[in-house]
One Martini backbone bead per residue (centre of mass of N, CA, C, O) as a GRO file, in nm:
protein
   70
    1MET     BB    1   5.590  14.018 -10.585
    2LYS     BB    2   5.485  14.042 -10.296
    3ARG     BB    3   5.679  14.271 -10.213
    4ILE     BB    4   5.579  14.483 -10.411
    5ILE     BB    5   5.287  14.494 -10.315
    6LEU     BB    6   5.349  14.562 -10.022
    7ALA     BB    7   5.502  14.825 -10.079
    8CYS     BB    8   5.267  14.970 -10.217
    9LEU     BB    9   5.072  14.957  -9.977
   10LEU     BB   10   5.260  15.102  -9.766
   11THR     BB   11   5.271  15.381  -9.928
   12THR     BB   12   4.950  15.443  -9.864
   13VAL     BB   13   5.001  15.512  -9.587
   14SER     BB   14   4.903  15.731  -9.356
   15ALA     BB   15   5.126  16.008  -9.264
   16PRO     BB   16   5.198  16.303  -9.114
   17VAL     BB   17   5.500  16.325  -9.197
   18MET     BB   18   5.423  16.276  -9.523
   19ALA     BB   19   5.240  16.506  -9.545
   20HIS     BB   20   5.073  16.742  -9.666
   21PRO     BB   21   4.945  17.027  -9.635
   22GLY     BB   22   4.710  17.003  -9.377
   23ASP     BB   23   4.427  16.849  -9.273
   24HIS     BB   24   4.423  16.495  -9.111
   25HIS     BB   25   4.218  16.413  -8.871
   26ASP     BB   26   3.971  16.290  -9.066
   27VAL     BB   27   4.160  16.055  -9.154
   28SER     BB   28   3.981  15.744  -9.157
   29GLY     BB   29   4.009  15.489  -9.306
   30TRP     BB   30   3.921  15.402  -9.623
   31SER     BB   31   3.703  15.618  -9.686
   32GLY     BB   32   3.869  15.867  -9.592
   33THR     BB   33   4.110  15.819  -9.777
   34LEU     BB   34   3.959  15.819 -10.047
   35GLN     BB   35   3.831  16.097 -10.021
   36HIS     BB   36   4.095  16.255  -9.992
   37PHE     BB   37   4.225  16.164 -10.258
   38VAL     BB   38   3.996  16.268 -10.455
   39GLU     BB   39   3.976  16.582 -10.340
   40SER     BB   40   4.280  16.619 -10.398
   41PRO     BB   41   4.490  16.787 -10.610
   42PHE     BB   42   4.755  16.658 -10.530
   43HIS     BB   43   4.664  16.362 -10.583
   44ALA     BB   44   4.573  16.396 -10.874
   45ALA     BB   45   4.853  16.467 -10.983
   46LEU     BB   46   4.994  16.207 -10.892
   47LEU     BB   47   4.813  16.013 -11.047
   48ALA     BB   48   4.861  16.125 -11.331
   49GLY     BB   49   5.169  16.090 -11.327
   50SER     BB   50   5.175  15.785 -11.270
   51LEU     BB   51   5.016  15.698 -11.520
   52ALA     BB   52   5.208  15.819 -11.729
   53VAL     BB   53   5.460  15.661 -11.647
   54GLY     BB   54   5.340  15.376 -11.667
   55PHE     BB   55   5.262  15.395 -11.967
   56GLY     BB   56   5.544  15.457 -12.074
   57LEU     BB   57   5.680  15.198 -11.969
   58PHE     BB   58   5.500  15.000 -12.116
   59LYS     BB   59   5.575  15.092 -12.403
   60VAL     BB   60   5.880  15.045 -12.386
   61VAL     BB   61   5.876  14.744 -12.313
   62ARG     BB   62   5.711  14.650 -12.556
   63ASN     BB   63   5.910  14.752 -12.773
   64LEU     BB   64   6.155  14.590 -12.679
   65LYS     BB   65   6.026  14.310 -12.719
   66ARG     BB   66   5.970  14.336 -13.021
   67HIS     BB   67   6.270  14.387 -13.111
   68LYS     BB   68   6.385  14.125 -12.983
   69ALA     BB   69   6.205  13.916 -13.151
   70ARG     BB   70   6.337  13.988 -13.448
   0.00000   0.00000   0.00000
């Protein structure tokens, strides 16, 4: 579990090589990263998509457990 959490945290690290087009020189520190993430429509779309996929997976796993318990 610790490895999964660490991997998730490491994927949030901003790197210019993995960045979408645009200026990223002013993104520094947690507050700058958070502000960039919230203000960017690209990131908002990724967040919405991730939440939708996560919620869908949660529902599927929960339904599978319910049917398995019967």
